[in-house]
Coordinates of C-alpha atoms in Angstrom, one line a residue:
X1 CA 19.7 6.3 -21.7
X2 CA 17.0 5.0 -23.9
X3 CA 13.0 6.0 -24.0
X4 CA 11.2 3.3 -25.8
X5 CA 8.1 4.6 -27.9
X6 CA 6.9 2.2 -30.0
X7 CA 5.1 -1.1 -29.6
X8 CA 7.8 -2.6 -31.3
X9 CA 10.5 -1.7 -29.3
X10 CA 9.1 -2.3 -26.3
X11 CA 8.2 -6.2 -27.3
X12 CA 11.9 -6.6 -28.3
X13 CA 13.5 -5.3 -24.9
X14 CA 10.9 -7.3 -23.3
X15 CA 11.3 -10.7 -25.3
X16 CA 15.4 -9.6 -24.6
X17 CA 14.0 -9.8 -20.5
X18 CA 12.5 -13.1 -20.6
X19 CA 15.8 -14.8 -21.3
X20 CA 16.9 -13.3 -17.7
X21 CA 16.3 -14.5 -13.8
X22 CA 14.4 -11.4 -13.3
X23 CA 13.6 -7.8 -14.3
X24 CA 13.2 -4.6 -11.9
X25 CA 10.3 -1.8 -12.5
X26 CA 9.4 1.1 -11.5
X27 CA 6.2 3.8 -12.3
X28 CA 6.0 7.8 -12.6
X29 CA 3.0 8.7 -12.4
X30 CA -0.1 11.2 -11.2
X31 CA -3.2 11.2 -8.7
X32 CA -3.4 14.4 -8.0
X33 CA -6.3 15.5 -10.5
X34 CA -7.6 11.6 -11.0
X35 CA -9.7 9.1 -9.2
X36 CA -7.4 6.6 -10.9
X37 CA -3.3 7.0 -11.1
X38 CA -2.2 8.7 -14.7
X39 CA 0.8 6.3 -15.6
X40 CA 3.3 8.8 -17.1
X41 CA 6.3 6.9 -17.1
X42 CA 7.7 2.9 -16.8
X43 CA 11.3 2.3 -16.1
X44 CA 12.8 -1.3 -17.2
X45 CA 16.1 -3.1 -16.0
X46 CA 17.4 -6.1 -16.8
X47 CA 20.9 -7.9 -15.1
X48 CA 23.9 -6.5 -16.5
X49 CA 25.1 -2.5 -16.8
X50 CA 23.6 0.7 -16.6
X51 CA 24.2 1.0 -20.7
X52 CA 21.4 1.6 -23.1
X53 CA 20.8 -1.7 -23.8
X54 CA 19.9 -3.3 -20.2
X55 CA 17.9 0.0 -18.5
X56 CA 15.1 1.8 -20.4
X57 CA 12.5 4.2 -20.1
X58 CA 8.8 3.2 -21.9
X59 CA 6.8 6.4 -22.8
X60 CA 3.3 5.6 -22.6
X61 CA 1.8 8.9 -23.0
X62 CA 3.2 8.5 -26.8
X63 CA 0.3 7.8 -29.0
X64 CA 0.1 4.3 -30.9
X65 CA 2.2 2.7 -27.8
X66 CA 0.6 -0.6 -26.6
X67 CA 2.2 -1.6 -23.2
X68 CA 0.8 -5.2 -24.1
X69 CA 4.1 -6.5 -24.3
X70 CA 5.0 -5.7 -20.5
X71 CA 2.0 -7.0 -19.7
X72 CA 2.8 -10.0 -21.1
X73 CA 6.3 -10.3 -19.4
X74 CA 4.0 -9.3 -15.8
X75 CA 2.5 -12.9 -16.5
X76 CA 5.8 -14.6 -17.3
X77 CA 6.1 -16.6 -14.6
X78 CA 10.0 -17.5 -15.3
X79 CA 11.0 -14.1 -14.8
X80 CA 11.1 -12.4 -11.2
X81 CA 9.7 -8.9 -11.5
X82 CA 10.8 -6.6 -8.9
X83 CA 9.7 -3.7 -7.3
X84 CA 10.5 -1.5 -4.4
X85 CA 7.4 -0.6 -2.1
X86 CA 5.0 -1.9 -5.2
X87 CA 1.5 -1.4 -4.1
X88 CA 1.0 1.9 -6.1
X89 CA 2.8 0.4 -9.0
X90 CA 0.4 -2.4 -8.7
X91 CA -2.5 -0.9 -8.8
X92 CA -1.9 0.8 -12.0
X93 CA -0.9 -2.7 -13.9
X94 CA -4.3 -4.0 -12.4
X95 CA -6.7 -1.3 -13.2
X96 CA -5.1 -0.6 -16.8
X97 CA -4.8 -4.2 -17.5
X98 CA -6.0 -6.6 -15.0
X99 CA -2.5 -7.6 -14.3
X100 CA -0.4 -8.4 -11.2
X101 CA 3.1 -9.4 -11.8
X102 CA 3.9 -12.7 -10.9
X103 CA 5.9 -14.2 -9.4
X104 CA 6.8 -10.8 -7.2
X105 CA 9.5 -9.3 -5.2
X106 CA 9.5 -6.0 -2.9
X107 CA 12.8 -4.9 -1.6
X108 CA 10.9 -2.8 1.0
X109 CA 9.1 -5.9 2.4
X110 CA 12.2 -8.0 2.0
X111 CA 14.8 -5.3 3.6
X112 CA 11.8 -4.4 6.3
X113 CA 12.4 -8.8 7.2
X114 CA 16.3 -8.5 6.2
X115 CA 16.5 -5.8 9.3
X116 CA 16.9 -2.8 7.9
X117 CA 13.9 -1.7 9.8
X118 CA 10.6 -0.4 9.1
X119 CA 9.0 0.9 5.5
X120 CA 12.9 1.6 4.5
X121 CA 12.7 3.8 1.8
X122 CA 14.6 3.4 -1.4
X123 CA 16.8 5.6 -0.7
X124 CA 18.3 4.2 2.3
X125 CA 18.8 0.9 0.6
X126 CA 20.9 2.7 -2.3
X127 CA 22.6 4.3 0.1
X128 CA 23.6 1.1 2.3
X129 CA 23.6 -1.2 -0.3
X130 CA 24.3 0.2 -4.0
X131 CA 26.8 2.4 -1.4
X132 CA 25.9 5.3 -3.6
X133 CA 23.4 8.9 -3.6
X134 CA 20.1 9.9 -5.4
X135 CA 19.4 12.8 -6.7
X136 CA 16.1 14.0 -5.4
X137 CA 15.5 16.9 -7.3
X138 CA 13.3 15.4 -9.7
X139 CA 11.5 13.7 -7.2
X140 CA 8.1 15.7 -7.3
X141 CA 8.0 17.0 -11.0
X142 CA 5.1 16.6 -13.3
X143 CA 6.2 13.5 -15.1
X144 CA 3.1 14.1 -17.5
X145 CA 4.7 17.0 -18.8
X146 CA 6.8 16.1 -22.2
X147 CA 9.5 16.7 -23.4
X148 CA 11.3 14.7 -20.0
X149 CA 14.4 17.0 -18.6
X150 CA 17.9 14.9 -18.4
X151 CA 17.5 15.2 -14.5
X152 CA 14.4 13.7 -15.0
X153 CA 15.3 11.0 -16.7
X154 CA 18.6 10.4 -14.8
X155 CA 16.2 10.3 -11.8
X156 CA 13.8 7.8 -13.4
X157 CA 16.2 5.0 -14.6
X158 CA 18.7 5.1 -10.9
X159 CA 14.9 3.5 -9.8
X160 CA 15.8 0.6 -11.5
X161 CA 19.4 0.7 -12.2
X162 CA 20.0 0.5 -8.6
X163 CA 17.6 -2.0 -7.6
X164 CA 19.4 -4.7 -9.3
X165 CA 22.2 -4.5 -6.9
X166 CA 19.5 -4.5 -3.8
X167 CA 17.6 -7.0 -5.0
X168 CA 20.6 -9.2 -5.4
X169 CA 21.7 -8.4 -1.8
X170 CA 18.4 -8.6 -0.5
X171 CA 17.3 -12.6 -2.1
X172 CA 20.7 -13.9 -1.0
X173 CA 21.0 -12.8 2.5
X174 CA 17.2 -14.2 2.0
X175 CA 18.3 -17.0 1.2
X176 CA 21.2 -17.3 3.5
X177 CA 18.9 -16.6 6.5
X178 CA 16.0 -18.7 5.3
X179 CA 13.4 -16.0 5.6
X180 CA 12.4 -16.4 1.9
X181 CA 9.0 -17.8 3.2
X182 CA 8.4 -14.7 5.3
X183 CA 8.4 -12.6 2.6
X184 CA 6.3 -14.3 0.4
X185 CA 3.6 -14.2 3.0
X186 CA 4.0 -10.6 3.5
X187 CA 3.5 -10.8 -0.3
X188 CA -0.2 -12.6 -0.2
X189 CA -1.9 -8.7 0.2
X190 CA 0.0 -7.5 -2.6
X191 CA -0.8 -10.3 -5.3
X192 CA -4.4 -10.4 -4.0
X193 CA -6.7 -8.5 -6.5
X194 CA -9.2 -7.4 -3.8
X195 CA -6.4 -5.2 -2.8
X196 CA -7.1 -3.1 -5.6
X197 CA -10.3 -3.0 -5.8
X198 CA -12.4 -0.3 -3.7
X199 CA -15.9 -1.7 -3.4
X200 CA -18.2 1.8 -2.9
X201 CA -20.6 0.1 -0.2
X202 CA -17.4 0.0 2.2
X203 CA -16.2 3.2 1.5
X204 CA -18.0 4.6 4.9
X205 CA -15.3 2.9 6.9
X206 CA -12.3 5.1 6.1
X207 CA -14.3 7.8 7.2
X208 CA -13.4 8.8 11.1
X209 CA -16.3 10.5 13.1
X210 CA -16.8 10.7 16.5
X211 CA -20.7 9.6 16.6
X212 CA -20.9 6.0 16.0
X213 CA -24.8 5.2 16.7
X214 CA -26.3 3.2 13.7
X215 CA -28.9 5.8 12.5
X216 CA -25.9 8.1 11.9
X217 CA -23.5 6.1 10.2
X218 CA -26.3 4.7 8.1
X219 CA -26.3 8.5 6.3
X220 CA -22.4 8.4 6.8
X221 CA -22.5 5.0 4.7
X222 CA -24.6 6.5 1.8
X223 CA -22.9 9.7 1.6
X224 CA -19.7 7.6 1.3
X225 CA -21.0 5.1 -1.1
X226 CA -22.5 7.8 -3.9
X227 CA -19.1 9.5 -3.3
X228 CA -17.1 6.8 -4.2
X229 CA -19.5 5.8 -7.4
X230 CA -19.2 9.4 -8.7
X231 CA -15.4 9.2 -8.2
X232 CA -14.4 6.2 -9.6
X233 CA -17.4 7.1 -12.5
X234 CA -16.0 10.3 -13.5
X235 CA -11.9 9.6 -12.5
X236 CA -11.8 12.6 -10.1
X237 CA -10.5 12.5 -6.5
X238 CA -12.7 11.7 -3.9
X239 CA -12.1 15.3 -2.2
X240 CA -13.0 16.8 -5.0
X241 CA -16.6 15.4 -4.6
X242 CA -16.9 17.0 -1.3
X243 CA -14.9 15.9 1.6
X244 CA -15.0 14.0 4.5
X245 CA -15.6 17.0 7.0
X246 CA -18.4 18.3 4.8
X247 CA -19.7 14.4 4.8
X248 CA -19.8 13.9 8.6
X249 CA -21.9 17.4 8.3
X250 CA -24.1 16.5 6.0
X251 CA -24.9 13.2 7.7
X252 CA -25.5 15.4 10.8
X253 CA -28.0 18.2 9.1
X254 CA -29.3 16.0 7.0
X255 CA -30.4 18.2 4.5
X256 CA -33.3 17.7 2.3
X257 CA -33.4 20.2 -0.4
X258 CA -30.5 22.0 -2.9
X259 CA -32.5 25.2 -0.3
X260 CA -30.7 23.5 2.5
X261 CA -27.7 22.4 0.9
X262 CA -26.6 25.8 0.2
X263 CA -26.4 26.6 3.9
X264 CA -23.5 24.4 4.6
X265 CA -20.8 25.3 5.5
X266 CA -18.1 22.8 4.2
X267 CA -20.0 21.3 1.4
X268 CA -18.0 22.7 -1.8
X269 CA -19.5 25.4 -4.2
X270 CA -19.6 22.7 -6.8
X271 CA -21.3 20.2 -5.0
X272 CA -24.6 22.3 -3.8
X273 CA -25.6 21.8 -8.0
X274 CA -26.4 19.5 -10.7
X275 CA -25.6 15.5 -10.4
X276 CA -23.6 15.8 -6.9
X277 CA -26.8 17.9 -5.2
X278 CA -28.9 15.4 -6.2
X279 CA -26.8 12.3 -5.4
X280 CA -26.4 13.6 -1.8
X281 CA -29.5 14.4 -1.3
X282 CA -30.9 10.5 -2.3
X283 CA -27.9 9.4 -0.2
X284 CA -29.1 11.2 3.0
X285 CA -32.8 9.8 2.1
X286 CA -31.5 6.4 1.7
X287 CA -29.7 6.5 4.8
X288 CA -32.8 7.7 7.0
X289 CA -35.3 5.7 5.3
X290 CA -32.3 2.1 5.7
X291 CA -34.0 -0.5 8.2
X292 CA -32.3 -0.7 11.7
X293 CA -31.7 -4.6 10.9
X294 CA -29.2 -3.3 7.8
X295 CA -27.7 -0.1 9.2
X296 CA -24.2 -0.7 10.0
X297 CA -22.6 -1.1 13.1
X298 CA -19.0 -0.1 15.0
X299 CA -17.6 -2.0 17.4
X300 CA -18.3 -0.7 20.9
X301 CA -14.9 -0.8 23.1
X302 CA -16.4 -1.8 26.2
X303 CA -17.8 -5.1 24.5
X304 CA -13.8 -5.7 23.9
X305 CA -12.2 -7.9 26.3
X306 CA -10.7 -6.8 29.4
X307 CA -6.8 -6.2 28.7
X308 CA -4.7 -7.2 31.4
X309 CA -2.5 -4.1 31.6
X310 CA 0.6 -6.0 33.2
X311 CA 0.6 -8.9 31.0
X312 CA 0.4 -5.9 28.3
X313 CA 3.5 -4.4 29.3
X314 CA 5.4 -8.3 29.6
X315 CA 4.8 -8.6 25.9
X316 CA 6.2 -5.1 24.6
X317 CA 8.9 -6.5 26.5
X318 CA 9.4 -10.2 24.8
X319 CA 8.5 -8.1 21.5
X320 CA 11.3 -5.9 22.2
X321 CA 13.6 -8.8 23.1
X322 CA 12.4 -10.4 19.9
X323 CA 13.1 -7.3 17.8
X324 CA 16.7 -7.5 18.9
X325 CA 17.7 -11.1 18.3
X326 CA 15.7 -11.8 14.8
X327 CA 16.4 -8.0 13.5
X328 CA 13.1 -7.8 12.5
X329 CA 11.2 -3.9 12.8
X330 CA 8.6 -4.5 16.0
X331 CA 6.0 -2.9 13.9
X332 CA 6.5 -5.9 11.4
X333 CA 5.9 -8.6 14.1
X334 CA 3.2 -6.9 16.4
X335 CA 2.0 -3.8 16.5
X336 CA 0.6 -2.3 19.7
X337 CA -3.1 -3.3 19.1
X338 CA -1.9 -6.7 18.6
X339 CA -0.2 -6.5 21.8
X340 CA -3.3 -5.8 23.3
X341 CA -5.5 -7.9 21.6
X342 CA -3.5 -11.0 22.9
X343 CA -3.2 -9.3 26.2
X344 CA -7.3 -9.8 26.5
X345 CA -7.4 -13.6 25.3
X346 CA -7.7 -12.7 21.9
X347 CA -6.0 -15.3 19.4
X348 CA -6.9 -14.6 16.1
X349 CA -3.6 -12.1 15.7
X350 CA -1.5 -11.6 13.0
X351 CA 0.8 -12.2 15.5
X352 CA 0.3 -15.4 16.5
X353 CA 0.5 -17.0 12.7
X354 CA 2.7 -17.8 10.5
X355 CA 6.5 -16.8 10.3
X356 CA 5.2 -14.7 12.9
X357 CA 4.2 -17.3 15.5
X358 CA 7.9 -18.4 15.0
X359 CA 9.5 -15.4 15.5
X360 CA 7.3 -14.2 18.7
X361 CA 3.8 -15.7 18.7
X362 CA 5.0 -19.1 20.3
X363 CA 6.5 -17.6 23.2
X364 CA 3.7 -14.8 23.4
X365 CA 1.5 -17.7 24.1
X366 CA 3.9 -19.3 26.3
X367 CA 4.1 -15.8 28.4
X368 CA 0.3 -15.4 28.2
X369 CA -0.2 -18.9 29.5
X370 CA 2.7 -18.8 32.5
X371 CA 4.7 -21.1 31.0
X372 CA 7.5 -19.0 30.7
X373 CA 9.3 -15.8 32.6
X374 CA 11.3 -12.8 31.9
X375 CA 14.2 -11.7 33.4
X376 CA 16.7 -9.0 32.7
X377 CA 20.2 -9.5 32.5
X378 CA 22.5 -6.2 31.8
X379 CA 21.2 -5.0 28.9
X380 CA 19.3 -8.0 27.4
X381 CA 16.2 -10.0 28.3
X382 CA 16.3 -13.7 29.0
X383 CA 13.6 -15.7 28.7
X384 CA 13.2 -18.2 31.6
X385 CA 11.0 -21.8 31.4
X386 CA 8.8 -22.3 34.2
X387 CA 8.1 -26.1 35.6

């Protein structure tokens, strides 16, 4: 196999890609140590064997390598670029470069509508569909680490090598079932740069605590936000700022002095000193001194519609019967909030729009509005229109 480490050869396989339908990619990379992913590795495929010339590895930890020219073939919008459960590979072409390939395919969206159930992982498809094995072992290696081993590399280019034949599979049984649509509406979130992007002043609401008044989460929501800056401003994990158990006790202390700070009992030795001290202790000022009119606020759950249990348990059943005759994963069409939520008159569902009002939304409705019964019949479910 071949590692590309110039500029120059990377432009010339990649001006070689544009005269093809499409091209599949894949990432190595790191996030353990960084705010931000450390690309270490980009695999490259285009139609044709598993020789030299069609599958190659870029290097871009070798110095003087400009990935511009992939970048460029990300924006060609002749060329399909496909990926296999893209998202993290995404994000790394958008924060390096402000690029998100276009126009996109994800085998694990499309398999995921193709029936091969839910979040299918690559493996699986090689397995059913390439009909051949991975080897695993390099799986979790440091891919920063030069020089690459063979089982490395071997490992690396079989993540592109075999996603020609899936992707093939996967756009004509597309095709065949007319479900193209669906997957390119499953697609919007992933070609949508707001994806990517982690605005600090909504950090606070990945953070799960059990107290919920306003007051509370107000600290919560400043704690969160000087987190997040100090992350993303000095490219280290979030955890490694302090972490979300020492947060929800800091909001609840509410210390007011490095004195105070160094009798927690979560906060991290680091983080009672210098820059991090002081941001937390501004953030827990902030947060007391915020006005009630702008402190944040959680839903409460008794405000929440009343859901009617029965017609609850009717819908996991026409979701169930759905599952069956589309093939679909029942995760994919609803998932047991949305179940639920339409369960206590609520219509603005996933759900209930687009592919998926065809699929199970229009009867959902139907059901919800007594137009039409259930009734089982052996093993199956029969749905049954009412006058």
């Amino acid at each position: 196999m071949k590692t590309l480490t110039t500029t120059d050869e990377l432009a010339q396989f990649c001006e070689k890609a544009r005269s093809y339908p499409y091209v599949t990619i894949d990432t190595e990379f790191l996030r353990e140590r960084t705010y931000y992913s450390k690309l270490c590795l980009v695999q490259l495929a285009v139609p044709g064997t598993d020789d030299a010339e069609d599958a190659v590895l870029v290097d871009p930890l070798v110095e003087g390598l400009s990935l511009e020219p992939m970048y460029e073939l990300m924006k060609d919008t002749s060329v399909v670029k496909v990926f296999h459960a893209a998202r993290q590979d995404l994000e790394i072409f958008f924060v390096e470069a402000g690029v998100i390939p276009d126009p996109l395919f994800d085998t694990q969206v499309a398999a995921m509508v193709c029936g091969f159930g839910e979040q299918v992982g690559y493996e699986t498809l090689v397995r059913k569909i390439a009909k051949t094995g991975l080897d695993k072992s390099s799986r979790f290696t440091d891919w920063s680490r030069r020089p690459l081993t063979e089982a490395q590399q071997k490992y690396a280019i079989g993540d592109v090598t075999h996603l020609r034949k899936i992707y093939e599979f996967l756009a004509a049984k597309l095709e065949e079932t007319g479900r193209a649509r669906w997957v390119a509406e499953e697609l919007k979130a992933l070609t949508s740069p707001s994806t990517y992007v982690t605005e600090p002043e909504d950090a606070w609401k990945r953070v799960k605590t059990r107290t919920t008044t306003p007051k509370f989460l107000a600290i919560v929501r400043e704690l969160a936000k000087f987190r997040e800056s100090y992350a993303q401003s000095k490219n280290v994990p979030r955890n490694r700022v302090f972490k979300d158990d020492a947060l929800i006790e800091l909001a609840s202390t509410k210390p007011g002095s490095i004195g105070d700070l160094g009798r927690s009992r979560l906060l991290l030795r680091e983080a009672r000193k210098g820059d991090i001290a002081e941001g937390i202790l501004n953030a827990i000022k902030a947060g007391i001194a915020c006005e009630p009119s702008k402190m944040p606020r959680v839903a409460n759950p008794k405000d929440k519609q009343q859901v009617n249990p029965a017609l609850a348990d009717l819908l996991r059943v026409l979701l169930k019967s759905k599952t069956e005759s589309s093939g679909v994963a029942s995760k994919l069409i609803a998932t047991a909030a949305d179940l639920d939520a339409i369960a206590s008159g609520s219509r603005d569902v996933a759900a209930l729009s687009g592919w998926r009002h065809e699929v199970f939304g229009e009867d959902a409705l139907r059901l919800c509005d007594g137009e039409i019964a259930l009734s089982a019949k052996g093993n199956s479910i029969k749905i049954v229109r009412l006058q």
